[in-house]
PDB file of C-alpha atoms in Angstrom:
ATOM      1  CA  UNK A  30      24.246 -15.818 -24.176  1.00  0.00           C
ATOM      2  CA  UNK A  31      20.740 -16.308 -25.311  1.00  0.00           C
ATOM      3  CA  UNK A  32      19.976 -19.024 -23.561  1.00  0.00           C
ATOM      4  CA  UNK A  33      21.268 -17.431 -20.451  1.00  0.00           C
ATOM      5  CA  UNK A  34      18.792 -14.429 -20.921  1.00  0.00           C
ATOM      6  CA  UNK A  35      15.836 -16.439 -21.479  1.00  0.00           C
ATOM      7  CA  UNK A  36      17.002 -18.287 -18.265  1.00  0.00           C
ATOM      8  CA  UNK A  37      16.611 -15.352 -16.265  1.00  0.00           C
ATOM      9  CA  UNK A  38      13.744 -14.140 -17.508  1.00  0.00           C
ATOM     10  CA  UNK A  39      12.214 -16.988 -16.583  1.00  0.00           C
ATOM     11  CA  UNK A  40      12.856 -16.442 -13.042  1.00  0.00           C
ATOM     12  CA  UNK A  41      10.327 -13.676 -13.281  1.00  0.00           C
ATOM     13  CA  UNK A  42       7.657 -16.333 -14.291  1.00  0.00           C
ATOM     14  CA  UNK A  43       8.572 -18.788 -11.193  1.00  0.00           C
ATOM     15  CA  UNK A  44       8.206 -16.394  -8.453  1.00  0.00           C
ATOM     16  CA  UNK A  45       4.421 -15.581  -8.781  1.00  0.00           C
ATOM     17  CA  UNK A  46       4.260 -19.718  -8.571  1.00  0.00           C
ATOM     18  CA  UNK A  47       5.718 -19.417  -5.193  1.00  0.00           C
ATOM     19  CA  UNK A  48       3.160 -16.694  -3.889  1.00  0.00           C
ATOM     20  CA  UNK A  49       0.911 -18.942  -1.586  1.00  0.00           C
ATOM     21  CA  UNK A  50       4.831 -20.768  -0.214  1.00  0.00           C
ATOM     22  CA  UNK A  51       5.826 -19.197   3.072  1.00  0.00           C
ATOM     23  CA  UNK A  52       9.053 -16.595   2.576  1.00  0.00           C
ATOM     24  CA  UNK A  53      11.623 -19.495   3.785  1.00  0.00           C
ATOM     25  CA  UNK A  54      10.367 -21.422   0.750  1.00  0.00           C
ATOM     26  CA  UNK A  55      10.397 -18.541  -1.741  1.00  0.00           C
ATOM     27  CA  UNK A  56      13.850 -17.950  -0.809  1.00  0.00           C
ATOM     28  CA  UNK A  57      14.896 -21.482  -0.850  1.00  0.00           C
ATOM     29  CA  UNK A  58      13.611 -21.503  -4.430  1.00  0.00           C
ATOM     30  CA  UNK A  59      15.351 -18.359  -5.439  1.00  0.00           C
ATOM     31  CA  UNK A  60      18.781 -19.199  -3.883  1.00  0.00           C
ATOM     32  CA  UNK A  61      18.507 -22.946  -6.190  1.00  0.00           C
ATOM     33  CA  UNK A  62      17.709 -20.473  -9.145  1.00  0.00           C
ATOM     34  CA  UNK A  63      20.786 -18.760  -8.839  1.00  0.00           C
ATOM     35  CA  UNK A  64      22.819 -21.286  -8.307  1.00  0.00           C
ATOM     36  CA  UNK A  65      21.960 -23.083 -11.294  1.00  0.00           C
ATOM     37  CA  UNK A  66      21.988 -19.896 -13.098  1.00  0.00           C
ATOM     38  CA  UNK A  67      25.498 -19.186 -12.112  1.00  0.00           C
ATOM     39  CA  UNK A  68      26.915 -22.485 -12.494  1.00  0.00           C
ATOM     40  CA  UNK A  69      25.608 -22.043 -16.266  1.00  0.00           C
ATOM     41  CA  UNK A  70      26.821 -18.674 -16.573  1.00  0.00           C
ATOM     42  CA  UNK A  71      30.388 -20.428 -15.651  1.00  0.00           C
ATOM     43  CA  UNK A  72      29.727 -22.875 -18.215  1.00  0.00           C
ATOM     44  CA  UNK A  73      29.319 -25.725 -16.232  1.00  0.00           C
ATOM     45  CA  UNK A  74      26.337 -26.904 -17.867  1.00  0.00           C
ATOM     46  CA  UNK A  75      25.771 -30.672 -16.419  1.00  0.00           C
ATOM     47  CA  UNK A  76      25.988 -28.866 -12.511  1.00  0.00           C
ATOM     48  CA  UNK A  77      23.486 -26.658 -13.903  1.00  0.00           C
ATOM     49  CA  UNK A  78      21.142 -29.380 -15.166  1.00  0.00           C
ATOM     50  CA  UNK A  79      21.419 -31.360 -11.526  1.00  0.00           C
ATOM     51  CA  UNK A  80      20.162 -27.854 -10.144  1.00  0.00           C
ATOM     52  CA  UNK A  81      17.228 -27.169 -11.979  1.00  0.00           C
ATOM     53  CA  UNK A  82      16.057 -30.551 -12.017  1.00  0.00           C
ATOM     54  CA  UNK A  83      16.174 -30.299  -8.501  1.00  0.00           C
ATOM     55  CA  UNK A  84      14.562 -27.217  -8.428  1.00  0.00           C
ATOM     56  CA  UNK A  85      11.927 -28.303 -10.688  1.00  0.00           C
ATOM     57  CA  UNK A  86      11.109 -31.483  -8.388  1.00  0.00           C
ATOM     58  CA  UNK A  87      10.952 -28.972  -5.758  1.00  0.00           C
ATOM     59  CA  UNK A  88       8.049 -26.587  -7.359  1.00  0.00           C
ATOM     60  CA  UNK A  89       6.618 -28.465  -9.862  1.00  0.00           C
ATOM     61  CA  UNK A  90       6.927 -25.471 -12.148  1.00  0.00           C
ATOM     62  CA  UNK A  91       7.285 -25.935 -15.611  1.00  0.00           C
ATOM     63  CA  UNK A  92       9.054 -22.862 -15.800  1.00  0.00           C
ATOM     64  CA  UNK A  93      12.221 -24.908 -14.891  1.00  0.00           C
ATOM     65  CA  UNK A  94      11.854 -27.058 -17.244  1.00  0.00           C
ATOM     66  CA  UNK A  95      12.692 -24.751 -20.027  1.00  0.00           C
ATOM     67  CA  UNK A  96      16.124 -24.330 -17.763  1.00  0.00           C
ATOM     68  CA  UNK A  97      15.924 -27.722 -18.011  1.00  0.00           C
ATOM     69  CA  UNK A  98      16.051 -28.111 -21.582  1.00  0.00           C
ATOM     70  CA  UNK A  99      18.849 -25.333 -22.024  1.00  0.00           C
ATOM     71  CA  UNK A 100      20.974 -26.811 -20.419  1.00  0.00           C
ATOM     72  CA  UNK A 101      20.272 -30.352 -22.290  1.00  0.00           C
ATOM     73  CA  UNK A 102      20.991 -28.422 -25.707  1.00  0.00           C
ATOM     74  CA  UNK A 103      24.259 -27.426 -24.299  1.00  0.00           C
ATOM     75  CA  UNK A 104      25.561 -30.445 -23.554  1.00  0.00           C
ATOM     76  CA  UNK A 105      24.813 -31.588 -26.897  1.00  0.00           C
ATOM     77  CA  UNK A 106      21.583 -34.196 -25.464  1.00  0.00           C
ATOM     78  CA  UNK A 107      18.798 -31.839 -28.415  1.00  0.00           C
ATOM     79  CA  UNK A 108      16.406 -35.482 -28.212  1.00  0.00           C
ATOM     80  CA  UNK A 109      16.283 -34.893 -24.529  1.00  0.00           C
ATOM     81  CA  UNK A 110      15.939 -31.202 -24.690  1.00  0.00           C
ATOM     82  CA  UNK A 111      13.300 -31.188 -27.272  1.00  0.00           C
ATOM     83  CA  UNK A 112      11.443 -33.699 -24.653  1.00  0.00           C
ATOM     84  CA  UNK A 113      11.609 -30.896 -22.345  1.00  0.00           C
ATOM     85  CA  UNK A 114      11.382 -27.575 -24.396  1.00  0.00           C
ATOM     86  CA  UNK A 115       7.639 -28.983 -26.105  1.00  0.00           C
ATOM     87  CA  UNK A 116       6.438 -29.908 -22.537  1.00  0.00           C
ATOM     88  CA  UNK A 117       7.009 -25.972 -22.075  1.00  0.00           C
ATOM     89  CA  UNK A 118       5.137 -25.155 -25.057  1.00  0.00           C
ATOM     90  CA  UNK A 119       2.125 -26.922 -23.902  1.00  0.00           C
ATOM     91  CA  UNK A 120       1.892 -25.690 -20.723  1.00  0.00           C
ATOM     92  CA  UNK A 121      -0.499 -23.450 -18.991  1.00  0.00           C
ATOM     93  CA  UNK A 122       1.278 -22.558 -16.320  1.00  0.00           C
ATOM     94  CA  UNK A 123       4.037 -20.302 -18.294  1.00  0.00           C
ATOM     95  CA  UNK A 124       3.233 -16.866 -20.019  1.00  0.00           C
ATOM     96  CA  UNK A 125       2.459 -16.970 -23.609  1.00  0.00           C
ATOM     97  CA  UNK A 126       5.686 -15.634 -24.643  1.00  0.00           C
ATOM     98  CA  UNK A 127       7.891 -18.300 -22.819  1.00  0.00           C
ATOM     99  CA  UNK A 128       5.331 -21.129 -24.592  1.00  0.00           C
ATOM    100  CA  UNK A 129       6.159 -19.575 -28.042  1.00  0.00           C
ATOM    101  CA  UNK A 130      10.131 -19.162 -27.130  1.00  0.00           C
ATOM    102  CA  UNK A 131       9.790 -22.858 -26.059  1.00  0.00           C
ATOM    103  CA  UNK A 132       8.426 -24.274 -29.306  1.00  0.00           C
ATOM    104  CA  UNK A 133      11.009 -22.404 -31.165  1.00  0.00           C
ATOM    105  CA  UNK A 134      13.598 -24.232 -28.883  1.00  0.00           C
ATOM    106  CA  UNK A 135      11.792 -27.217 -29.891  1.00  0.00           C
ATOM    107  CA  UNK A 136      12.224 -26.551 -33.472  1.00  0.00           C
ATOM    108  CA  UNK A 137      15.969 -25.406 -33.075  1.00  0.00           C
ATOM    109  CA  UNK A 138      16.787 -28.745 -31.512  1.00  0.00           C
ATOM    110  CA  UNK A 139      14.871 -30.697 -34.019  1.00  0.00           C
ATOM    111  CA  UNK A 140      17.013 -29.435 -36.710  1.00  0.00           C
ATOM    112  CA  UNK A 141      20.347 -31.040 -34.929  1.00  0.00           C
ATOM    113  CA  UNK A 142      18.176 -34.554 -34.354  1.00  0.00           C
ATOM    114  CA  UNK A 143      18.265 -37.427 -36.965  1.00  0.00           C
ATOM    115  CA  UNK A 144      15.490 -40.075 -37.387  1.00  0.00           C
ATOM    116  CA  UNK A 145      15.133 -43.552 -37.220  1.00  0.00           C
ATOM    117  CA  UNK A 146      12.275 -46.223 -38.277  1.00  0.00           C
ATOM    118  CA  UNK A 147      12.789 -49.315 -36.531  1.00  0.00           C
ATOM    119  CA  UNK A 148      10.443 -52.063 -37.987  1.00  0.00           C
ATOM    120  CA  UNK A 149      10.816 -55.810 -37.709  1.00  0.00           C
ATOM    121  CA  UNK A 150       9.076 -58.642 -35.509  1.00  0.00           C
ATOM    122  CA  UNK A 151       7.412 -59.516 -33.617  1.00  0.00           C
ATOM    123  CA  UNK A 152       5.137 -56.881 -33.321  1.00  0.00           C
ATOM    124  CA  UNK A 153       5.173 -55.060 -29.892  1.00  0.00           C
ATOM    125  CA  UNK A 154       8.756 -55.866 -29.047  1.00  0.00           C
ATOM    126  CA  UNK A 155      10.265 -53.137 -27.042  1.00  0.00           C
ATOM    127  CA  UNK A 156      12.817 -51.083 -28.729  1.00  0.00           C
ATOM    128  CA  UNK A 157      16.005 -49.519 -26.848  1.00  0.00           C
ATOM    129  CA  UNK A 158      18.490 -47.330 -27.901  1.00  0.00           C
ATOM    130  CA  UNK A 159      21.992 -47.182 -26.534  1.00  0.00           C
ATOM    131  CA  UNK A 160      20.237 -49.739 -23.297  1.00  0.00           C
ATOM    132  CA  UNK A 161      17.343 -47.965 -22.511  1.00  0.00           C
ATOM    133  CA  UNK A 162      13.573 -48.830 -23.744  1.00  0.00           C
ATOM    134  CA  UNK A 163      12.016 -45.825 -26.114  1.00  0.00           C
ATOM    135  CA  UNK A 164       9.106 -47.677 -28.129  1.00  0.00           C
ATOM    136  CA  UNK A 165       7.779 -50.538 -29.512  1.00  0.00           C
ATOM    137  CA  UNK A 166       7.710 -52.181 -32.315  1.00  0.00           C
ATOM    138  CA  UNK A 167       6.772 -50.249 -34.820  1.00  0.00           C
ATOM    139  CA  UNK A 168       8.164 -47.202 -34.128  1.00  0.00           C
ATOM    140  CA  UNK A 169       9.648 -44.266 -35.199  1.00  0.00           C
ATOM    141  CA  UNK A 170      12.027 -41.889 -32.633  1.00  0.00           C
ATOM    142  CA  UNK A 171      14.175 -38.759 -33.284  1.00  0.00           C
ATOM    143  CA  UNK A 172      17.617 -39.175 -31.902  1.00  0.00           C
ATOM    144  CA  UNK A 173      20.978 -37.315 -31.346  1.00  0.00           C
ATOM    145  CA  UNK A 174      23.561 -38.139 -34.650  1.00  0.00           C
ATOM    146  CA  UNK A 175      26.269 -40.168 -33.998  1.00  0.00           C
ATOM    147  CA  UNK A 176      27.336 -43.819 -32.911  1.00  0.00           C
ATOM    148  CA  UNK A 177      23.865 -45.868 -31.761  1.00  0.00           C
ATOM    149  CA  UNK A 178      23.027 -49.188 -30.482  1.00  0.00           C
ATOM    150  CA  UNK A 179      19.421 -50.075 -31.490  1.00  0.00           C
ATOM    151  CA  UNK A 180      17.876 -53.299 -30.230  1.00  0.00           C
ATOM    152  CA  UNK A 181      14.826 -55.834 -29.316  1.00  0.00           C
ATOM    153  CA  UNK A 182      14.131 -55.647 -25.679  1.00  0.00           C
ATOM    154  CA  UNK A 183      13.376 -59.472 -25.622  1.00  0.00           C
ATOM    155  CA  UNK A 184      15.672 -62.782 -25.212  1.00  0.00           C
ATOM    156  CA  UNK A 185      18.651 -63.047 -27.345  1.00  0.00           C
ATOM    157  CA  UNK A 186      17.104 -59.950 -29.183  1.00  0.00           C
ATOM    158  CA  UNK A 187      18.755 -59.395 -32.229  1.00  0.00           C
ATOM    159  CA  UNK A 188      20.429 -55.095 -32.399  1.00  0.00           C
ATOM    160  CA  UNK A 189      22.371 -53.367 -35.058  1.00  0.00           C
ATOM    161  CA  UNK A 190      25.177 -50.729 -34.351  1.00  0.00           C
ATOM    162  CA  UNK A 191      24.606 -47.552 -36.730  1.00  0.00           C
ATOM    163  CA  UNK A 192      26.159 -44.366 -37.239  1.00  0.00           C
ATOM    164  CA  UNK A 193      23.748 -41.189 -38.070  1.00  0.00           C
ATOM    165  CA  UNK A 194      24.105 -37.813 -39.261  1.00  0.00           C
ATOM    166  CA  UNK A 195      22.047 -34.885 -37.690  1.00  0.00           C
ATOM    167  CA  UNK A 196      19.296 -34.528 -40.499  1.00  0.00           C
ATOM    168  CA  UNK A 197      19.227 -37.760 -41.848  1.00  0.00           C
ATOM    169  CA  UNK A 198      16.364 -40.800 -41.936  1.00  0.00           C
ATOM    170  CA  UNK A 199      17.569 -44.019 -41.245  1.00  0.00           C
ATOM    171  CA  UNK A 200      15.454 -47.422 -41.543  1.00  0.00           C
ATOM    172  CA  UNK A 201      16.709 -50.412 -39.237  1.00  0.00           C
ATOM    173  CA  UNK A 202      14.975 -53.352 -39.282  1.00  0.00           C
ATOM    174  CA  UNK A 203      14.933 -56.438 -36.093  1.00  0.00           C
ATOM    175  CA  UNK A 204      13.657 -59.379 -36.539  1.00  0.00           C
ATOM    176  CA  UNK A 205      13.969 -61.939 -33.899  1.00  0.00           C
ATOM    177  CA  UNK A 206      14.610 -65.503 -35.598  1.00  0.00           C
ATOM    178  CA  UNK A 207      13.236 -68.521 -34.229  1.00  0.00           C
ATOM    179  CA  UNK A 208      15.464 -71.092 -33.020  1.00  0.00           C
ATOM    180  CA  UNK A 209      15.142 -74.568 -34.697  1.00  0.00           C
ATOM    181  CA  UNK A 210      14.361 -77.230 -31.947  1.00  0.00           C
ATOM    182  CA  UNK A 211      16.532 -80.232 -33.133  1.00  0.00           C
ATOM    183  CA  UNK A 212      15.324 -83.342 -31.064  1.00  0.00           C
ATOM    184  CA  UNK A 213      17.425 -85.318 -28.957  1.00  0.00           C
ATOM    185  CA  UNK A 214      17.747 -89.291 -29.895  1.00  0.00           C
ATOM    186  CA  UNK A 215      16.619 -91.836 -27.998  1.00  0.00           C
ATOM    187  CA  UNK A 216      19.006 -93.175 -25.720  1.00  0.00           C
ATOM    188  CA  UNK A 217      20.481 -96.408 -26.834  1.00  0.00           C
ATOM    189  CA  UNK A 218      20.186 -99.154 -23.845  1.00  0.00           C
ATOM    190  CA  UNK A 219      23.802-100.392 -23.347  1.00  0.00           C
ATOM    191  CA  UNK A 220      24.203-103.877 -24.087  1.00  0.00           C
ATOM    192  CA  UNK A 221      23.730-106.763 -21.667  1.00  0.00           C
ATOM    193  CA  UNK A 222      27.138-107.844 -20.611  1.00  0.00           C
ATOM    194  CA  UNK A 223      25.361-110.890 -19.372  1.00  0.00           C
ATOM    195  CA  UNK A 224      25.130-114.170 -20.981  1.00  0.00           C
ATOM    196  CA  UNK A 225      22.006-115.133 -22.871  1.00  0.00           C
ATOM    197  CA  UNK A 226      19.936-118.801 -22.988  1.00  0.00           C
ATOM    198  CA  UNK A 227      21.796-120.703 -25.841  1.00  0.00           C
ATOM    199  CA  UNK A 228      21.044-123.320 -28.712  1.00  0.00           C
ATOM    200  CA  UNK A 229      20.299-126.049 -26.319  1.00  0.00           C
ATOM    201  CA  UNK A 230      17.559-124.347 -24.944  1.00  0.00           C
ATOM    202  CA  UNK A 231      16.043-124.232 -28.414  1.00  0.00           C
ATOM    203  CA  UNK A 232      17.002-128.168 -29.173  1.00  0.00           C
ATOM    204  CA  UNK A 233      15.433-129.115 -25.973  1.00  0.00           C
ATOM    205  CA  UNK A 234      12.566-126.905 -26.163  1.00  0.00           C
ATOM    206  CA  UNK A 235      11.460-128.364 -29.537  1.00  0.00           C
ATOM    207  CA  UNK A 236      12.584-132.246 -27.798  1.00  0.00           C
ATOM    208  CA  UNK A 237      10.073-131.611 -25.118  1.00  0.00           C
ATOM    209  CA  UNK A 238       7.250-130.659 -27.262  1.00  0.00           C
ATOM    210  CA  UNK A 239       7.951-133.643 -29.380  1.00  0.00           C
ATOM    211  CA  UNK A 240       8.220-136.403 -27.146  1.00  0.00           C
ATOM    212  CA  UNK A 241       5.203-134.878 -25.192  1.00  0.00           C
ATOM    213  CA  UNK A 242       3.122-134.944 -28.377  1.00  0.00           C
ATOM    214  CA  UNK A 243       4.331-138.688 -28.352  1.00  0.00           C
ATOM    215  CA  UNK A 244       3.595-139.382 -25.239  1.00  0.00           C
ATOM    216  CA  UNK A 245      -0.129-138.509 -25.321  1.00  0.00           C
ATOM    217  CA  UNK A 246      -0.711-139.678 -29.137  1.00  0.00           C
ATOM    218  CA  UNK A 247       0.903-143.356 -28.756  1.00  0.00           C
ATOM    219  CA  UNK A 248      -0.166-143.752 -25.187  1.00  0.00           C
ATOM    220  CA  UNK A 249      -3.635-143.237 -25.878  1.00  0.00           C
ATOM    221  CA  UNK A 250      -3.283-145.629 -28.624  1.00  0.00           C
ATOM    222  CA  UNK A 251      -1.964-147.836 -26.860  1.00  0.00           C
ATOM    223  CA  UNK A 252      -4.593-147.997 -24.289  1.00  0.00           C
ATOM    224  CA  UNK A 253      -7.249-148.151 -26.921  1.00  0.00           C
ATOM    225  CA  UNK A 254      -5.437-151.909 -28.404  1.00  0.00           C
ATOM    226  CA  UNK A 255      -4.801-152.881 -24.992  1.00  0.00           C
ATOM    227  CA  UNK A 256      -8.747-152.984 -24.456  1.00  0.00           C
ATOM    228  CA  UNK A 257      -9.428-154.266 -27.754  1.00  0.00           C
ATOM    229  CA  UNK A 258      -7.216-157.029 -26.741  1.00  0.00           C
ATOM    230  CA  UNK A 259      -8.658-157.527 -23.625  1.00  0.00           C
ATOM    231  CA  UNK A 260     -11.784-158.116 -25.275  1.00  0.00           C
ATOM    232  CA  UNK A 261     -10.785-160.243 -28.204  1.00  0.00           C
ATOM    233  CA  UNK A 262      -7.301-161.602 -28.336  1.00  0.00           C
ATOM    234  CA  UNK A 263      -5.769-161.431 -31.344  1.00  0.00           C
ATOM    235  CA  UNK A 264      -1.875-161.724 -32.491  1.00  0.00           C
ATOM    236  CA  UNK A 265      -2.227-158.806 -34.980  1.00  0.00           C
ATOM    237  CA  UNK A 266      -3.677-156.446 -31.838  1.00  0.00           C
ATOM    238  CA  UNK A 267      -0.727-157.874 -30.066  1.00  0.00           C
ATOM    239  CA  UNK A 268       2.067-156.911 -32.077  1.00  0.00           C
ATOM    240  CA  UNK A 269       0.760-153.458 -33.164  1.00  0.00           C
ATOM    241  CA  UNK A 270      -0.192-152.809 -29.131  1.00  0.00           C
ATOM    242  CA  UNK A 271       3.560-153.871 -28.704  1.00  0.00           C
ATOM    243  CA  UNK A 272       4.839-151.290 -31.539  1.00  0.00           C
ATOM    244  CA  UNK A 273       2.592-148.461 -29.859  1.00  0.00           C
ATOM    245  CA  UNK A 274       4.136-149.352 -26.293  1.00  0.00           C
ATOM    246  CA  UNK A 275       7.460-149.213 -27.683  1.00  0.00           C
ATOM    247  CA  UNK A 276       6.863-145.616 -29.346  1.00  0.00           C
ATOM    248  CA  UNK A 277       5.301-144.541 -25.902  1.00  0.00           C
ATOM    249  CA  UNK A 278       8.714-145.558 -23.754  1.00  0.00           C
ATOM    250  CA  UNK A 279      10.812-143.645 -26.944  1.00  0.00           C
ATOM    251  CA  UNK A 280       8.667-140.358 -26.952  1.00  0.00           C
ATOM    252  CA  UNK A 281       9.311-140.733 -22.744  1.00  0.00           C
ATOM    253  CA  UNK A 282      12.612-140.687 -23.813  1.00  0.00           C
ATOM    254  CA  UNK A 283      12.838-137.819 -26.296  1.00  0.00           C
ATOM    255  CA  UNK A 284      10.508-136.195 -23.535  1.00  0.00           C
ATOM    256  CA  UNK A 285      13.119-136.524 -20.567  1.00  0.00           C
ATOM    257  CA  UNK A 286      16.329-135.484 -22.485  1.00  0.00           C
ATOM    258  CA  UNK A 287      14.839-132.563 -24.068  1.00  0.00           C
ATOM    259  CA  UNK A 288      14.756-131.496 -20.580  1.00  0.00           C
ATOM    260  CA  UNK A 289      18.203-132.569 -19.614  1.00  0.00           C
ATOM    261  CA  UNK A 290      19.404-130.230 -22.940  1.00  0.00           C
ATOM    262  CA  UNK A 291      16.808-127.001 -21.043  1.00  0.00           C
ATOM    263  CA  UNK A 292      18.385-127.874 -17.400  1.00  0.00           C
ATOM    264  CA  UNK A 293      22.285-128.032 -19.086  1.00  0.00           C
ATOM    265  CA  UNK A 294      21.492-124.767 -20.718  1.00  0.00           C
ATOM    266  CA  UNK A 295      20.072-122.923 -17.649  1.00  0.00           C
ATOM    267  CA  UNK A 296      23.001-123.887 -15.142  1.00  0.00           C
ATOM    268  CA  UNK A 297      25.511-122.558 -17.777  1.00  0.00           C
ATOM    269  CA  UNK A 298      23.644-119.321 -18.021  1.00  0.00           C
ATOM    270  CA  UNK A 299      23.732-118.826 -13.990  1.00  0.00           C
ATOM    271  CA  UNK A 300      27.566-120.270 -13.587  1.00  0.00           C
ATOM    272  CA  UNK A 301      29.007-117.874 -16.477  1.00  0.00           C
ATOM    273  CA  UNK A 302      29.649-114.069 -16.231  1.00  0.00           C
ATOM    274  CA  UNK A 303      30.965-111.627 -18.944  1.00  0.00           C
ATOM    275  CA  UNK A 304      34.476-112.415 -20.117  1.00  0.00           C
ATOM    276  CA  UNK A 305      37.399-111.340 -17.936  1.00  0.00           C
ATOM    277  CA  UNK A 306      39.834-108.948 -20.176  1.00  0.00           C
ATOM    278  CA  UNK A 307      43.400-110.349 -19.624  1.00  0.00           C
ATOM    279  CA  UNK A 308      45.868-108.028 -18.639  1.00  0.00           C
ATOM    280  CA  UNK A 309      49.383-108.569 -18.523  1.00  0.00           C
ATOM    281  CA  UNK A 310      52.470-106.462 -18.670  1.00  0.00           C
ATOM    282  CA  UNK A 311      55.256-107.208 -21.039  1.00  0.00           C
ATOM    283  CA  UNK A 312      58.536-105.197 -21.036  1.00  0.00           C
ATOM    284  CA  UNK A 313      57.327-101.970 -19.507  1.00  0.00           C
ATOM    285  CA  UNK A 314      53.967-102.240 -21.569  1.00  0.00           C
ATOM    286  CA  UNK A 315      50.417-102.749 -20.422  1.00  0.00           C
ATOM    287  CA  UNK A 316      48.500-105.645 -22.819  1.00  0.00           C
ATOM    288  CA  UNK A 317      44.630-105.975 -22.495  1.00  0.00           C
ATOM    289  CA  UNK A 318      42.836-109.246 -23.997  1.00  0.00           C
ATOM    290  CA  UNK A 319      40.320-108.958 -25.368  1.00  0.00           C
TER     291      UNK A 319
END
């Protein structure tokens, strides 16, 4: 019943506001008052709020506000009201009196609030309460007791469900934990199911580099005792010029199927594929070969 005085009372301080408004508008504003005054004189408080925050978005008087706020404490919101009941108390545009009944309000309300310290990283996170932002990181906020969702307003922001009685203090601490990167491995190729150059390659390789070695070194020779012999025919230039000829023709040889063993080796690498899996199917069951 109070609250419903100091409602209308402050009617008295909202119609000198509306002095330099035509008469349609003064009466527009004093037909909103009433209704909001009589819906809260029926007790329905949250009709009563949607009036005089329409009214007060209408004038712009702070007067309303302090509705505002009485109407808050009734429905139990005191954070919300004290919001409202201190903006009262610090305005000039409301009589003395209603600033001093307003910061009594304020510290009515604060009495039903409880208090939280929210700390954590990193620093400058936003804060939210029950969904919607209120600080940042640090911070400390007064908030109606009971059930509470507090949380980091970033990514995967870590929260913590509390419970709070009006009065008390309550510390919650957020920290938001960086995620280890674990590196993905390397790919592994898959393996060629092709067919690779074999040992003949190798044996012929090595056969080629051979009998060309033998080629040049007994071939040379064998030029050089073919001139000495030329120019002074001996039998001892003969038979050793004969022994060098003969290793010439057998490095030719070693020369030639070295690269028979190479050729072999690379036609059986393009004429093979990867090995056909036999599949068969013996008394109702599928066999694979491997």
């Amino acid at each position: 019943m109070r609250a419903l005085v100091l409602a209308l009372a402050l009617l008295i301080a909202l119609v000198p506001a509306a002095q330099a408004q035509d008469d349609e508008a003064r009466r527009t504003a004093r037909e909103a008052y009433r209704r909001g005054e009589d819906a809260f004189a029926r007790g329905e408080h949250e009709l009563a709020l949607a009036l005089f925050r329409e009214l007060y978005e209408r004038t712009g008087h702070d007067a309303v506000r302090y509705n505002v706020g009485v109407c808050l404490e009734q429905l139990g919101r005191a954070r919300e009201a004290r919001v409202e009941f201190l903006a009262v108390a610090e305005s000039e545009a409301v009589p003395a009196e209603t600033r001093a009944q307003a910061l009594e309000a304020a510290a009515r309300v604060r009495a039903r609030l409880a208090a939280i310290e929210v700390r954590g990283a990193p620093d400058a996170a936003g804060v939210t309460i029950d969904g919607v932002r209120v600080c940042a990181l640090p911070c400390d906020e007064l908030i109606d007791p009971g059930a509470h969702t507090i949380a980091l307003d970033v990514p995967d922001g870590p929260s913590e469900r509390i419970e709070i009685a009006a009065g008390a203090t309550r510390t919650v601490e957020l920290v938001v934990v960086a995620r280890e990167v674990v590196p993905h491995p390397a790919p592994i190729p898959p393996a060629s199911s092709g067919a690779s150059l074999g040992p003949l390659t190798v044996i012929g390789a090595s056969l080629v580099a051979i009998g060309a070695g033998g080629v040049i070194g007994f071939g040379v020779y064998t030029m050089d005792l073919k001139s000495r012999f030329d120019a002074m025919p001996t039998q001892p230039l003969a038979d050793e010029g004969n022994t060098m000829a003969a290793l010439t023709n057998a490095s030719i040889g070693v020369l030639a199927l070295g690269g028979a063993l190479v050729l072999i080796d690379v036609i059986l690498v393009a004429t093979s594929g990867p090995p056909e899996r036999a599949v068969s199917l013996e008394g109702g069951t599928l066999r694979v070969a491997f």
